[in-house]
GROMACS .gro file of N, CA and C in nm:
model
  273
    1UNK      N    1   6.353  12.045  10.393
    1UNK     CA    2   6.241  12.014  10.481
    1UNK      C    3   6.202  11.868  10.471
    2UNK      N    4   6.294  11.786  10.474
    2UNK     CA    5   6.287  11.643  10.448
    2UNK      C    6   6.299  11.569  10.610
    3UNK      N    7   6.277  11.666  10.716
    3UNK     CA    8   6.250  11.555  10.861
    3UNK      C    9   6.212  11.454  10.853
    4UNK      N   10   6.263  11.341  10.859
    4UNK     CA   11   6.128  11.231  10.874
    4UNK      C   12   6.103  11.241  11.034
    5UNK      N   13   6.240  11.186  11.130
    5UNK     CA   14   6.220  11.124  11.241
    5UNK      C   15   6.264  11.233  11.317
    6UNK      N   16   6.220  11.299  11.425
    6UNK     CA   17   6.291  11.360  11.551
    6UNK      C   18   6.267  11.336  11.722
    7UNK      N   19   6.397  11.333  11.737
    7UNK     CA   20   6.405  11.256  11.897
    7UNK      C   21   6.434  11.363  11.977
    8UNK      N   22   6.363  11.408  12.089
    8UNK     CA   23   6.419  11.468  12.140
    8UNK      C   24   6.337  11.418  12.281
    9UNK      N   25   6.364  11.300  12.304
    9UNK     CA   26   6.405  11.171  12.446
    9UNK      C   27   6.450  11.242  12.497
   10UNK      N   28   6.445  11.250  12.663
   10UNK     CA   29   6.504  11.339  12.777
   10UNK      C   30   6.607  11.438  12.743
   11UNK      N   31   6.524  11.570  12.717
   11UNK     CA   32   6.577  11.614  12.692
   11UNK      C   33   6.495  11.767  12.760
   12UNK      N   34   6.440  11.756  12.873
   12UNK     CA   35   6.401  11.871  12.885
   12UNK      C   36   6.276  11.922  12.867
   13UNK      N   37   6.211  11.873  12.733
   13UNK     CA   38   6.161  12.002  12.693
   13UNK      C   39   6.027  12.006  12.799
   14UNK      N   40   5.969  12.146  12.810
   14UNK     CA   41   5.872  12.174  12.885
   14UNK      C   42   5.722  12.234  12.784
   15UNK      N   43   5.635  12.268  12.845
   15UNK     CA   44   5.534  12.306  12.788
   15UNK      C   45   5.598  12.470  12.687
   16UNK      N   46   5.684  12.517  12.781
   16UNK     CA   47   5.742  12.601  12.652
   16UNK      C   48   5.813  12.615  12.531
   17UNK      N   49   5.891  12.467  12.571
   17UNK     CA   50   5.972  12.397  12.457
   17UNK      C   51   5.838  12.408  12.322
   18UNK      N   52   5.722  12.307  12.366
   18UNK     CA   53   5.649  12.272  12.317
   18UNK      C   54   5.569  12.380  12.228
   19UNK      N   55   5.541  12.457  12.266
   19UNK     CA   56   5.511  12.580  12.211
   19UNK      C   57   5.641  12.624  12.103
   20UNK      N   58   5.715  12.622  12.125
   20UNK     CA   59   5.823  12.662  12.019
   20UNK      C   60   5.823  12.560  11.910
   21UNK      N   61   5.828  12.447  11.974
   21UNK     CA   62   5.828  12.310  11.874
   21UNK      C   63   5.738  12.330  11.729
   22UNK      N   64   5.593  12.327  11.838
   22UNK     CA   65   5.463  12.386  11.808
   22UNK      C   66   5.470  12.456  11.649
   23UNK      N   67   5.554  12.567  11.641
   23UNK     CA   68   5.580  12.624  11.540
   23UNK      C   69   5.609  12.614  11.480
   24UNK      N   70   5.718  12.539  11.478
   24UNK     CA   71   5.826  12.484  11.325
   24UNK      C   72   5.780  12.328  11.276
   25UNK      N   73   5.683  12.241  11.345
   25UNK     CA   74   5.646  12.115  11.319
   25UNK      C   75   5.581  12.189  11.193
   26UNK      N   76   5.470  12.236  11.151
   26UNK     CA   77   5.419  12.191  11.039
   26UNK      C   78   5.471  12.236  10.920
   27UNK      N   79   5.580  12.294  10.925
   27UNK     CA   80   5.667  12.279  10.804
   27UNK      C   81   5.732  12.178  10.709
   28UNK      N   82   5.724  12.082  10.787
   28UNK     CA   83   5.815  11.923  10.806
   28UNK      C   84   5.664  11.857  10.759
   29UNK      N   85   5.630  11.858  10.630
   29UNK     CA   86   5.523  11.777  10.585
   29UNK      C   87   5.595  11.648  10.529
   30UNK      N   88   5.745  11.612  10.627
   30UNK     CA   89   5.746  11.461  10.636
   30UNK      C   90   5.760  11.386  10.734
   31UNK      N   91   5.707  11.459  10.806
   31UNK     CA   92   5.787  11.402  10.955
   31UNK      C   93   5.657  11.316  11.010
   32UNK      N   94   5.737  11.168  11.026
   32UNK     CA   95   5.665  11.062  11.063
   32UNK      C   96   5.676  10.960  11.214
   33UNK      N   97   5.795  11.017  11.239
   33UNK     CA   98   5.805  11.022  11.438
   33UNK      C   99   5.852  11.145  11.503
   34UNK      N  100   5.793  11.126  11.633
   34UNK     CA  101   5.828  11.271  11.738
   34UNK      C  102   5.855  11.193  11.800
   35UNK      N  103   5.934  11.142  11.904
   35UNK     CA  104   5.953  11.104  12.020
   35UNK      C  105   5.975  11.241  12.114
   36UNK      N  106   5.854  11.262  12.244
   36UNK     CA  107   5.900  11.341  12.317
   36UNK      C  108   5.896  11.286  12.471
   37UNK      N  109   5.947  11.147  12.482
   37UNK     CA  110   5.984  11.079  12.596
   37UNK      C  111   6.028  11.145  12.668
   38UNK      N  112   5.992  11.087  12.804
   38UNK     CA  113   6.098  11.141  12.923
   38UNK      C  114   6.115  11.292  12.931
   39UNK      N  115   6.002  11.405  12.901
   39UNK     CA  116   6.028  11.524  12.923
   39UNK      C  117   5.950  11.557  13.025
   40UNK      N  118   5.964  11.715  13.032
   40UNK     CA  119   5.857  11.795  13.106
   40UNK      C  120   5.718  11.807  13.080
   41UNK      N  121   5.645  11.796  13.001
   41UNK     CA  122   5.533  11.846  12.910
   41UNK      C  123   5.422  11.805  13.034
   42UNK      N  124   5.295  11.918  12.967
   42UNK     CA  125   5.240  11.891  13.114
   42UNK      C  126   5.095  11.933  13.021
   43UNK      N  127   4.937  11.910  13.064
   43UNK     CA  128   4.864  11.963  12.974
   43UNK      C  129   4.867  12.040  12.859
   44UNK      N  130   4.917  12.201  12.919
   44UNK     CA  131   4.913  12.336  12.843
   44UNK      C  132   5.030  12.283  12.673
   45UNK      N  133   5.094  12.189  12.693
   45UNK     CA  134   5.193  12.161  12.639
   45UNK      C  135   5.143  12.026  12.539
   46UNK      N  136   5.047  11.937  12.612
   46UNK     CA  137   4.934  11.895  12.553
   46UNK      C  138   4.839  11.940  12.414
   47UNK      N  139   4.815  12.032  12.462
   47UNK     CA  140   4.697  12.099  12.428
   47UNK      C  141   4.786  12.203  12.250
   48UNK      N  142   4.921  12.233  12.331
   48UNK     CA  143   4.959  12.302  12.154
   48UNK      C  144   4.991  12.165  12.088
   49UNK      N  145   5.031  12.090  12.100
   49UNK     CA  146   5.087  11.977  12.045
   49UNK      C  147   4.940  11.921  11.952
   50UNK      N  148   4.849  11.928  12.020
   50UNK     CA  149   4.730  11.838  11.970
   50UNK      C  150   4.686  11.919  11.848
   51UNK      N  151   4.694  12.102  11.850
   51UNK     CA  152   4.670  12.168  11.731
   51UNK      C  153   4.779  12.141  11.638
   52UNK      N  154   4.901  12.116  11.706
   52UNK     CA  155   5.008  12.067  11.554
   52UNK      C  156   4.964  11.953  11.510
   53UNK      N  157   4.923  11.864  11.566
   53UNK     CA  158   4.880  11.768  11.476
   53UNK      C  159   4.805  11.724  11.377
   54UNK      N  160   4.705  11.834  11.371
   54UNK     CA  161   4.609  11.892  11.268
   54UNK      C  162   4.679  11.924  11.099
   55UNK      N  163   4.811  11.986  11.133
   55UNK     CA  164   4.889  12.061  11.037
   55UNK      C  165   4.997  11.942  11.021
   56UNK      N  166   5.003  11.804  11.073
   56UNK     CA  167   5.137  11.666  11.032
   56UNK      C  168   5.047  11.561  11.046
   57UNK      N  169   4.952  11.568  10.878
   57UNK     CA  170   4.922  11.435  10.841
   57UNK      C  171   5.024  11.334  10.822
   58UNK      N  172   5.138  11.352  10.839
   58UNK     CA  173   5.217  11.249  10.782
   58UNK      C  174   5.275  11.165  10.911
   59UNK      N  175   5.281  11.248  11.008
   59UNK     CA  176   5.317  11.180  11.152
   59UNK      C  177   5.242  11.056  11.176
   60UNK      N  178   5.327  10.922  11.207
   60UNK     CA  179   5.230  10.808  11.235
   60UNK      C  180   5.256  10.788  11.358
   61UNK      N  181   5.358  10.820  11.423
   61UNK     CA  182   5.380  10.768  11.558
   61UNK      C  183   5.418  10.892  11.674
   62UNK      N  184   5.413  10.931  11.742
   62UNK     CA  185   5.441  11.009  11.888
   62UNK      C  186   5.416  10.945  12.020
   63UNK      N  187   5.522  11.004  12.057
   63UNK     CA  188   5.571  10.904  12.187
   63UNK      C  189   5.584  11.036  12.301
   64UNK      N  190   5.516  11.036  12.384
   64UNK     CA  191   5.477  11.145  12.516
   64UNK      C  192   5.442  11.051  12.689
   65UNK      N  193   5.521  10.962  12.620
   65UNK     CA  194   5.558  10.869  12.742
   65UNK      C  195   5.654  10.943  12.871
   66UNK      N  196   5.626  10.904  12.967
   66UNK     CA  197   5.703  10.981  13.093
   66UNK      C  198   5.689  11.114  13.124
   67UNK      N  199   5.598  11.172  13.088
   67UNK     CA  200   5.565  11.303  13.072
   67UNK      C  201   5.487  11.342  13.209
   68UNK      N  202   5.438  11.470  13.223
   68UNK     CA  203   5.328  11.491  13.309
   68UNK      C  204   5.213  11.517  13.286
   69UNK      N  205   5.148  11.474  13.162
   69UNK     CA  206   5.049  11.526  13.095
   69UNK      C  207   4.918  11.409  13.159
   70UNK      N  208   4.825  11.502  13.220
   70UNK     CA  209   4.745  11.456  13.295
   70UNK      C  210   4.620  11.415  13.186
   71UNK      N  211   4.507  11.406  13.256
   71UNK     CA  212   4.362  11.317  13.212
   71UNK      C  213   4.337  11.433  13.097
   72UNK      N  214   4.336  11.516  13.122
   72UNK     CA  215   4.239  11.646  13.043
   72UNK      C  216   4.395  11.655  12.947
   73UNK      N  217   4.455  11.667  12.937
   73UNK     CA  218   4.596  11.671  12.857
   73UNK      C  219   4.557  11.514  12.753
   74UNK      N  220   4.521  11.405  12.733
   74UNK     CA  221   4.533  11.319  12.689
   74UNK      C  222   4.396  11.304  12.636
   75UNK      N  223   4.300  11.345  12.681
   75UNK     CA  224   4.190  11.345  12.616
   75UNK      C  225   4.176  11.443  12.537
   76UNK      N  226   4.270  11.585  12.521
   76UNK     CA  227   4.270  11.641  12.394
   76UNK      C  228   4.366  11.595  12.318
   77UNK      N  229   4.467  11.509  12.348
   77UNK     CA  230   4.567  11.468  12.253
   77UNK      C  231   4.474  11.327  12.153
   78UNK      N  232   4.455  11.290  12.225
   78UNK     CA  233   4.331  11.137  12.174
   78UNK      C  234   4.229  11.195  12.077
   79UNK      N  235   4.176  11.301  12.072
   79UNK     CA  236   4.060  11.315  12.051
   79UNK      C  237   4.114  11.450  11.847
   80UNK      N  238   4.253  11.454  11.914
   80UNK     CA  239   4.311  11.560  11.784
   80UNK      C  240   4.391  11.401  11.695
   81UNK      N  241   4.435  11.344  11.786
   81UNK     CA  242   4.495  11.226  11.693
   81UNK      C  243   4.349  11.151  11.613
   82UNK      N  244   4.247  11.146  11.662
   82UNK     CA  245   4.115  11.084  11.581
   82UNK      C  246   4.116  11.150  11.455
   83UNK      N  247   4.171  11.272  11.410
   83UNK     CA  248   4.175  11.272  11.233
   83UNK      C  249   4.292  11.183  11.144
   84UNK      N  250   4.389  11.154  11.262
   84UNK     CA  251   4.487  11.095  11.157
   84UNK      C  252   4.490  10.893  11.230
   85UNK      N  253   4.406  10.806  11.127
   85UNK     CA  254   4.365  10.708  11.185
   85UNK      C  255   4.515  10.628  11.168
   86UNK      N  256   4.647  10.667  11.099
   86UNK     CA  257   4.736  10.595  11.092
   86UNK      C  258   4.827  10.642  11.214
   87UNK      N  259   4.779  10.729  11.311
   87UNK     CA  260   4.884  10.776  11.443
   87UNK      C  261   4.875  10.703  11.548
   88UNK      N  262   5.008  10.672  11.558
   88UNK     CA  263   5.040  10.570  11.719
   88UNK      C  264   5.067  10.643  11.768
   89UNK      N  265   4.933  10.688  11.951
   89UNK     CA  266   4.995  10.778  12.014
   89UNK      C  267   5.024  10.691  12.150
   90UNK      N  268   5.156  10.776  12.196
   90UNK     CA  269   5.186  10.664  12.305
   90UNK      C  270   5.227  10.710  12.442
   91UNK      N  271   5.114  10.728  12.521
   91UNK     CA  272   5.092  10.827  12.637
   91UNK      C  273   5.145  10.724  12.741
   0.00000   0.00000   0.00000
């Protein structure tokens, strides 16, 4: 359980990906990038992501660039990244 970095850059994933993701992230109490560039993700997909982040203090950076994640999608991602003051989030 030594993840640091995972990329998964165009690659698809959707708000259901995300939900699956969702699950197995907080196992990985090392994982310190997500890149989920260039996907599907859309609020609902938002919104599980922002509760994993609660459970990966160690994550400093996520990348949800190119996405479809709208106003209300980013203001719960912003507002779940405010416990971890070392996270670059990058909408």
């Amino acid at each position: 359980r030594s993840l640091q970095h995972l990329s998964l850059y165009l690659n698809e994933v959707d708000d259901e990906g995300i939900q699956r993701l969702s699950k197995t992230l907080g196992y990985y109490q090392s994982l310190h990038t997500l890149d989920l560039g260039l996907n599907r993700v859309r609020d609902d997909g938002a919104g599980k992501l922002a509760l994993t982040l609660k459970r990966c203090p160690t994550l400093t950076k996520l990348n949800l660039r190119y996405n479809n994640v709208g106003e209300v999608g980013k203001g719960i991602l912003l507002e779940a990244a405010a416990v971890n003051p070392r996270l670059q989030l990058e909408l």
